[in-house]
Amino acid sequence: MTTLEIISRLCDATNSLSEIVKEQQTIIEHSKIEEEVKAELRKQVRDAERELDVIEYHSRRYCDTDDIERVFGKE
């Protein structure tokens, strides 16, 4: 498996987990949990999503152009 394929799979898994967290957040928002707790959970989700975005962005530099052309084809 190439570096690009590993990064792409990690990004896919991260996006799936993010969607699960968003669904859980919606459930929490509709539940009878104190507003302080809801606000803290929202902040934690935002912080985690921001960190994942930064990690994904910086991990793209580990891909070489040969991998990209082989996986996605020449355009």
mmCIF file of N, CA, C and O in Angstrom:
data_model
loop_
_atom_site.group_PDB
_atom_site.id
_atom_site.type_symbol
_atom_site.label_atom_id
_atom_site.label_comp_id
_atom_site.label_asym_id
_atom_site.label_seq_id
_atom_site.Cartn_x
_atom_site.Cartn_y
_atom_site.Cartn_z
ATOM 1 N N MET A 1 0.853 -1.166 0.000
ATOM 2 C CA MET A 1 0.000 0.000 0.000
ATOM 3 C C MET A 1 0.904 1.237 0.000
ATOM 4 O O MET A 1 1.840 1.325 0.782
ATOM 5 N N THR A 2 0.582 2.173 -0.868
ATOM 6 C CA THR A 2 1.404 3.379 -0.966
ATOM 7 C C THR A 2 1.040 4.374 0.137
ATOM 8 O O THR A 2 0.003 4.252 0.792
ATOM 9 N N THR A 3 1.900 5.367 0.287
ATOM 10 C CA THR A 3 1.646 6.423 1.275
ATOM 11 C C THR A 3 0.328 7.116 0.986
ATOM 12 O O THR A 3 -0.462 7.373 1.893
ATOM 13 N N LEU A 4 0.074 7.399 -0.280
ATOM 14 C CA LEU A 4 -1.173 8.067 -0.662
ATOM 15 C C LEU A 4 -2.388 7.219 -0.299
ATOM 16 O O LEU A 4 -3.374 7.740 0.234
ATOM 17 N N GLU A 5 -2.317 5.938 -0.551
ATOM 18 C CA GLU A 5 -3.437 5.055 -0.218
ATOM 19 C C GLU A 5 -3.665 5.001 1.293
ATOM 20 O O GLU A 5 -4.807 5.009 1.750
ATOM 21 N N ILE A 6 -2.595 4.945 2.059
ATOM 22 C CA ILE A 6 -2.717 4.927 3.524
ATOM 23 C C ILE A 6 -3.371 6.214 4.009
ATOM 24 O O ILE A 6 -4.313 6.186 4.805
ATOM 25 N N ILE A 7 -2.888 7.344 3.512
ATOM 26 C CA ILE A 7 -3.453 8.631 3.926
ATOM 27 C C ILE A 7 -4.916 8.730 3.518
ATOM 28 O O ILE A 7 -5.761 9.179 4.303
ATOM 29 N N SER A 8 -5.244 8.309 2.318
ATOM 30 C CA SER A 8 -6.639 8.358 1.858
ATOM 31 C C SER A 8 -7.542 7.492 2.735
ATOM 32 O O SER A 8 -8.646 7.907 3.096
ATOM 33 N N ARG A 9 -7.079 6.305 3.082
ATOM 34 C CA ARG A 9 -7.879 5.424 3.942
ATOM 35 C C ARG A 9 -8.031 6.007 5.340
ATOM 36 O O ARG A 9 -9.104 5.934 5.937
ATOM 37 N N LEU A 10 -6.956 6.594 5.872
ATOM 38 C CA LEU A 10 -7.047 7.251 7.180
ATOM 39 C C LEU A 10 -8.037 8.414 7.129
ATOM 40 O O LEU A 10 -8.833 8.603 8.054
ATOM 41 N N CYS A 11 -7.998 9.178 6.063
ATOM 42 C CA CYS A 11 -8.934 10.298 5.916
ATOM 43 C C CYS A 11 -10.372 9.790 5.827
ATOM 44 O O CYS A 11 -11.274 10.374 6.428
ATOM 45 N N ASP A 12 -10.596 8.730 5.085
ATOM 46 C CA ASP A 12 -11.946 8.147 4.982
ATOM 47 C C ASP A 12 -12.449 7.682 6.345
ATOM 48 O O ASP A 12 -13.594 7.939 6.718
ATOM 49 N N ALA A 13 -11.584 6.996 7.082
ATOM 50 C CA ALA A 13 -11.977 6.516 8.412
ATOM 51 C C ALA A 13 -12.255 7.692 9.342
ATOM 52 O O ALA A 13 -13.237 7.680 10.104
ATOM 53 N N THR A 14 -11.431 8.708 9.277
ATOM 54 C CA THR A 14 -11.615 9.893 10.111
ATOM 55 C C THR A 14 -12.928 10.587 9.769
ATOM 56 O O THR A 14 -13.661 11.018 10.663
ATOM 57 N N ASN A 15 -13.225 10.700 8.483
ATOM 58 C CA ASN A 15 -14.492 11.317 8.075
ATOM 59 C C ASN A 15 -15.691 10.507 8.566
ATOM 60 O O ASN A 15 -16.694 11.076 8.994
ATOM 61 N N SER A 16 -15.584 9.188 8.515
ATOM 62 C CA SER A 16 -16.668 8.335 9.024
ATOM 63 C C SER A 16 -16.876 8.561 10.523
ATOM 64 O O SER A 16 -18.010 8.696 10.992
ATOM 65 N N LEU A 17 -15.782 8.597 11.259
ATOM 66 C CA LEU A 17 -15.881 8.849 12.702
ATOM 67 C C LEU A 17 -16.453 10.232 12.982
ATOM 68 O O LEU A 17 -17.263 10.408 13.906
ATOM 69 N N SER A 18 -16.090 11.202 12.176
ATOM 70 C CA SER A 18 -16.616 12.554 12.337
ATOM 71 C C SER A 18 -18.126 12.577 12.137
ATOM 72 O O SER A 18 -18.854 13.253 12.880
ATOM 73 N N GLU A 19 -18.608 11.847 11.156
ATOM 74 C CA GLU A 19 -20.056 11.781 10.910
ATOM 75 C C GLU A 19 -20.779 11.139 12.097
ATOM 76 O O GLU A 19 -21.876 11.575 12.487
ATOM 77 N N ILE A 20 -20.189 10.103 12.677
ATOM 78 C CA ILE A 20 -20.779 9.461 13.854
ATOM 79 C C ILE A 20 -20.865 10.457 15.009
ATOM 80 O O ILE A 20 -21.892 10.563 15.687
ATOM 81 N N VAL A 21 -19.779 11.201 15.224
ATOM 82 C CA VAL A 21 -19.755 12.190 16.309
ATOM 83 C C VAL A 21 -20.820 13.254 16.075
ATOM 84 O O VAL A 21 -21.505 13.675 17.006
ATOM 85 N N LYS A 22 -20.997 13.684 14.830
ATOM 86 C CA LYS A 22 -22.016 14.692 14.526
ATOM 87 C C LYS A 22 -23.417 14.163 14.837
ATOM 88 O O LYS A 22 -24.262 14.893 15.352
ATOM 89 N N GLU A 23 -23.671 12.898 14.509
ATOM 90 C CA GLU A 23 -24.967 12.292 14.837
ATOM 91 C C GLU A 23 -25.164 12.230 16.350
ATOM 92 O O GLU A 23 -26.251 12.529 16.865
ATOM 93 N N GLN A 24 -24.124 11.845 17.058
ATOM 94 C CA GLN A 24 -24.200 11.801 18.520
ATOM 95 C C GLN A 24 -24.439 13.189 19.088
ATOM 96 O O GLN A 24 -25.207 13.352 20.040
ATOM 97 N N GLN A 25 -23.816 14.184 18.490
ATOM 98 C CA GLN A 25 -23.998 15.554 18.953
ATOM 99 C C GLN A 25 -25.453 15.990 18.786
ATOM 100 O O GLN A 25 -26.021 16.634 19.670
ATOM 101 N N THR A 26 -26.070 15.614 17.685
ATOM 102 C CA THR A 26 -27.479 15.940 17.462
ATOM 103 C C THR A 26 -28.348 15.285 18.528
ATOM 104 O O THR A 26 -29.259 15.924 19.082
ATOM 105 N N ILE A 27 -28.071 14.045 18.852
ATOM 106 C CA ILE A 27 -28.826 13.337 19.889
ATOM 107 C C ILE A 27 -28.648 14.030 21.232
ATOM 108 O O ILE A 27 -29.613 14.238 21.974
ATOM 109 N N ILE A 28 -27.422 14.413 21.536
ATOM 110 C CA ILE A 28 -27.138 15.106 22.798
ATOM 111 C C ILE A 28 -27.878 16.430 22.860
ATOM 112 O O ILE A 28 -28.436 16.802 23.895
ATOM 113 N N GLU A 29 -27.902 17.151 21.738
ATOM 114 C CA GLU A 29 -28.578 18.451 21.705
ATOM 115 C C GLU A 29 -30.072 18.319 22.026
ATOM 116 O O GLU A 29 -30.676 19.235 22.574
ATOM 117 N N HIS A 30 -30.658 17.200 21.679
ATOM 118 C CA HIS A 30 -32.086 16.993 21.913
ATOM 119 C C HIS A 30 -32.388 16.323 23.259
ATOM 120 O O HIS A 30 -33.539 16.111 23.605
ATOM 121 N N SER A 31 -31.350 15.989 23.996
ATOM 122 C CA SER A 31 -31.552 15.313 25.269
ATOM 123 C C SER A 31 -31.588 16.317 26.412
ATOM 124 O O SER A 31 -31.329 17.498 26.245
ATOM 125 N N LYS A 32 -31.889 15.812 27.574
ATOM 126 C CA LYS A 32 -31.999 16.665 28.764
ATOM 127 C C LYS A 32 -30.667 16.708 29.505
ATOM 128 O O LYS A 32 -30.557 16.265 30.634
ATOM 129 N N ILE A 33 -29.688 17.257 28.830
ATOM 130 C CA ILE A 33 -28.366 17.426 29.424
ATOM 131 C C ILE A 33 -28.166 18.914 29.660
ATOM 132 O O ILE A 33 -28.608 19.743 28.869
ATOM 133 N N GLU A 34 -27.492 19.245 30.736
ATOM 134 C CA GLU A 34 -27.277 20.649 31.062
ATOM 135 C C GLU A 34 -26.604 21.384 29.909
ATOM 136 O O GLU A 34 -25.760 20.835 29.215
ATOM 137 N N GLU A 35 -26.975 22.644 29.734
ATOM 138 C CA GLU A 35 -26.436 23.459 28.647
ATOM 139 C C GLU A 35 -24.914 23.597 28.730
ATOM 140 O O GLU A 35 -24.241 23.631 27.708
ATOM 141 N N GLU A 36 -24.372 23.657 29.936
ATOM 142 C CA GLU A 36 -22.916 23.750 30.092
ATOM 143 C C GLU A 36 -22.228 22.522 29.508
ATOM 144 O O GLU A 36 -21.197 22.637 28.856
ATOM 145 N N VAL A 37 -22.801 21.365 29.761
ATOM 146 C CA VAL A 37 -22.223 20.119 29.251
ATOM 147 C C VAL A 37 -22.332 20.101 27.734
ATOM 148 O O VAL A 37 -21.370 19.755 27.027
ATOM 149 N N LYS A 38 -23.483 20.499 27.190
ATOM 150 C CA LYS A 38 -23.664 20.537 25.737
ATOM 151 C C LYS A 38 -22.652 21.486 25.097
ATOM 152 O O LYS A 38 -22.046 21.163 24.070
ATOM 153 N N ALA A 39 -22.464 22.648 25.695
ATOM 154 C CA ALA A 39 -21.522 23.633 25.154
ATOM 155 C C ALA A 39 -20.095 23.081 25.153
ATOM 156 O O ALA A 39 -19.347 23.252 24.181
ATOM 157 N N GLU A 40 -19.726 22.407 26.231
ATOM 158 C CA GLU A 40 -18.377 21.825 26.314
ATOM 159 C C GLU A 40 -18.196 20.730 25.267
ATOM 160 O O GLU A 40 -17.151 20.641 24.620
ATOM 161 N N LEU A 41 -19.210 19.895 25.073
ATOM 162 C CA LEU A 41 -19.123 18.841 24.059
ATOM 163 C C LEU A 41 -19.027 19.432 22.658
ATOM 164 O O LEU A 41 -18.258 18.943 21.824
ATOM 165 N N ARG A 42 -19.789 20.493 22.373
ATOM 166 C CA ARG A 42 -19.707 21.163 21.071
ATOM 167 C C ARG A 42 -18.289 21.686 20.836
ATOM 168 O O ARG A 42 -17.736 21.549 19.753
ATOM 169 N N LYS A 43 -17.710 22.293 21.867
ATOM 170 C CA LYS A 43 -16.352 22.823 21.757
ATOM 171 C C LYS A 43 -15.354 21.703 21.497
ATOM 172 O O LYS A 43 -14.459 21.836 20.651
ATOM 173 N N GLN A 44 -15.499 20.592 22.195
ATOM 174 C CA GLN A 44 -14.590 19.465 21.999
ATOM 175 C C GLN A 44 -14.681 18.929 20.573
ATOM 176 O O GLN A 44 -13.663 18.594 19.951
ATOM 177 N N VAL A 45 -15.896 18.835 20.043
ATOM 178 C CA VAL A 45 -16.078 18.354 18.671
ATOM 179 C C VAL A 45 -15.425 19.319 17.681
ATOM 180 O O VAL A 45 -14.698 18.902 16.774
ATOM 181 N N ARG A 46 -15.657 20.623 17.858
ATOM 182 C CA ARG A 46 -15.046 21.626 16.973
ATOM 183 C C ARG A 46 -13.527 21.547 17.023
ATOM 184 O O ARG A 46 -12.854 21.567 15.983
ATOM 185 N N ASP A 47 -12.986 21.451 18.219
ATOM 186 C CA ASP A 47 -11.529 21.374 18.377
ATOM 187 C C ASP A 47 -10.957 20.128 17.706
ATOM 188 O O ASP A 47 -9.928 20.189 17.025
ATOM 189 N N ALA A 48 -11.625 18.998 17.889
ATOM 190 C CA ALA A 48 -11.157 17.743 17.288
ATOM 191 C C ALA A 48 -11.235 17.809 15.769
ATOM 192 O O ALA A 48 -10.303 17.382 15.070
ATOM 193 N N GLU A 49 -12.323 18.347 15.232
ATOM 194 C CA GLU A 49 -12.457 18.463 13.780
ATOM 195 C C GLU A 49 -11.385 19.389 13.209
ATOM 196 O O GLU A 49 -10.809 19.111 12.162
ATOM 197 N N ARG A 50 -11.107 20.466 13.890
ATOM 198 C CA ARG A 50 -10.070 21.400 13.439
ATOM 199 C C ARG A 50 -8.703 20.698 13.431
ATOM 200 O O ARG A 50 -7.942 20.816 12.473
ATOM 201 N N GLU A 51 -8.414 19.964 14.486
ATOM 202 C CA GLU A 51 -7.134 19.249 14.568
ATOM 203 C C GLU A 51 -7.027 18.195 13.469
ATOM 204 O O GLU A 51 -5.976 18.047 12.837
ATOM 205 N N LEU A 52 -8.102 17.459 13.204
ATOM 206 C CA LEU A 52 -8.085 16.459 12.138
ATOM 207 C C LEU A 52 -7.866 17.105 10.781
ATOM 208 O O LEU A 52 -7.136 16.564 9.932
ATOM 209 N N ASP A 53 -8.474 18.252 10.551
ATOM 210 C CA ASP A 53 -8.267 18.966 9.293
ATOM 211 C C ASP A 53 -6.803 19.366 9.116
ATOM 212 O O ASP A 53 -6.237 19.240 8.034
ATOM 213 N N VAL A 54 -6.185 19.849 10.191
ATOM 214 C CA VAL A 54 -4.781 20.253 10.136
ATOM 215 C C VAL A 54 -3.893 19.039 9.858
ATOM 216 O O VAL A 54 -2.993 19.091 9.017
ATOM 217 N N ILE A 55 -4.156 17.940 10.545
ATOM 218 C CA ILE A 55 -3.368 16.721 10.338
ATOM 219 C C ILE A 55 -3.499 16.232 8.904
ATOM 220 O O ILE A 55 -2.502 15.882 8.250
ATOM 221 N N GLU A 56 -4.727 16.214 8.387
ATOM 222 C CA GLU A 56 -4.949 15.769 7.007
ATOM 223 C C GLU A 56 -4.194 16.674 6.036
ATOM 224 O O GLU A 56 -3.511 16.200 5.130
ATOM 225 N N TYR A 57 -4.293 17.969 6.234
ATOM 226 C CA TYR A 57 -3.618 18.919 5.350
ATOM 227 C C TYR A 57 -2.107 18.670 5.341
ATOM 228 O O TYR A 57 -1.491 18.585 4.280
ATOM 229 N N HIS A 58 -1.521 18.545 6.500
ATOM 230 C CA HIS A 58 -0.066 18.374 6.576
ATOM 231 C C HIS A 58 0.387 16.988 6.114
ATOM 232 O O HIS A 58 1.519 16.837 5.643
ATOM 233 N N SER A 59 -0.467 15.984 6.228
ATOM 234 C CA SER A 59 -0.062 14.646 5.803
ATOM 235 C C SER A 59 -0.025 14.529 4.286
ATOM 236 O O SER A 59 0.662 13.651 3.751
ATOM 237 N N ARG A 60 -0.696 15.413 3.586
ATOM 238 C CA ARG A 60 -0.696 15.360 2.120
ATOM 239 C C ARG A 60 0.698 15.576 1.537
ATOM 240 O O ARG A 60 0.983 15.119 0.446
ATOM 241 N N ARG A 61 1.572 16.258 2.258
ATOM 242 C CA ARG A 61 2.907 16.510 1.732
ATOM 243 C C ARG A 61 3.753 15.234 1.670
ATOM 244 O O ARG A 61 4.803 15.217 1.035
ATOM 245 N N TYR A 62 3.316 14.170 2.310
ATOM 246 C CA TYR A 62 4.067 12.923 2.282
ATOM 247 C C TYR A 62 3.790 12.096 1.032
ATOM 248 O O TYR A 62 4.393 11.054 0.833
ATOM 249 N N CYS A 63 2.888 12.554 0.216
ATOM 250 C CA CYS A 63 2.569 11.856 -1.029
ATOM 251 C C CYS A 63 3.492 12.368 -2.119
ATOM 252 O O CYS A 63 3.686 13.565 -2.247
ATOM 253 N N ASP A 64 4.023 11.455 -2.903
ATOM 254 C CA ASP A 64 4.802 11.953 -4.031
ATOM 255 C C ASP A 64 3.932 11.921 -5.282
ATOM 256 O O ASP A 64 2.918 11.231 -5.341
ATOM 257 N N THR A 65 4.321 12.661 -6.277
ATOM 258 C CA THR A 65 3.484 12.796 -7.472
ATOM 259 C C THR A 65 3.373 11.491 -8.241
ATOM 260 O O THR A 65 2.385 11.268 -8.931
ATOM 261 N N ASP A 66 4.353 10.615 -8.131
ATOM 262 C CA ASP A 66 4.259 9.316 -8.803
ATOM 263 C C ASP A 66 3.091 8.506 -8.241
ATOM 264 O O ASP A 66 2.364 7.851 -8.979
ATOM 265 N N ASP A 67 2.910 8.536 -6.917
ATOM 266 C CA ASP A 67 1.782 7.842 -6.312
ATOM 267 C C ASP A 67 0.458 8.402 -6.813
ATOM 268 O O ASP A 67 -0.465 7.672 -7.125
ATOM 269 N N ILE A 68 0.365 9.707 -6.881
ATOM 270 C CA ILE A 68 -0.885 10.345 -7.277
ATOM 271 C C ILE A 68 -1.237 9.961 -8.704
ATOM 272 O O ILE A 68 -2.371 9.598 -8.996
ATOM 273 N N GLU A 69 -0.259 10.006 -9.604
ATOM 274 C CA GLU A 69 -0.529 9.642 -10.993
ATOM 275 C C GLU A 69 -0.907 8.174 -11.118
ATOM 276 O O GLU A 69 -1.803 7.819 -11.879
ATOM 277 N N ARG A 70 -0.250 7.298 -10.365
ATOM 278 C CA ARG A 70 -0.542 5.869 -10.451
ATOM 279 C C ARG A 70 -1.936 5.555 -9.921
ATOM 280 O O ARG A 70 -2.667 4.772 -10.496
ATOM 281 N N VAL A 71 -2.322 6.200 -8.801
ATOM 282 C CA VAL A 71 -3.606 5.908 -8.183
ATOM 283 C C VAL A 71 -4.746 6.583 -8.932
ATOM 284 O O VAL A 71 -5.786 5.987 -9.178
ATOM 285 N N PHE A 72 -4.549 7.838 -9.306
ATOM 286 C CA PHE A 72 -5.644 8.608 -9.894
ATOM 287 C C PHE A 72 -5.530 8.757 -11.407
ATOM 288 O O PHE A 72 -6.432 9.268 -12.048
ATOM 289 N N GLY A 73 -4.439 8.339 -11.995
ATOM 290 C CA GLY A 73 -4.241 8.478 -13.430
ATOM 291 C C GLY A 73 -3.771 9.871 -13.796
ATOM 292 O O GLY A 73 -3.921 10.812 -13.051
ATOM 293 N N LYS A 74 -3.178 9.947 -14.962
ATOM 294 C CA LYS A 74 -2.701 11.254 -15.437
ATOM 295 C C LYS A 74 -3.876 12.024 -15.991
ATOM 296 O O LYS A 74 -4.732 11.481 -16.652
ATOM 297 N N GLU A 75 -3.873 13.306 -15.691
ATOM 298 C CA GLU A 75 -4.982 14.138 -16.182
ATOM 299 C C GLU A 75 -4.529 15.036 -17.297
ATOM 300 O O GLU A 75 -3.441 15.426 -17.433
#
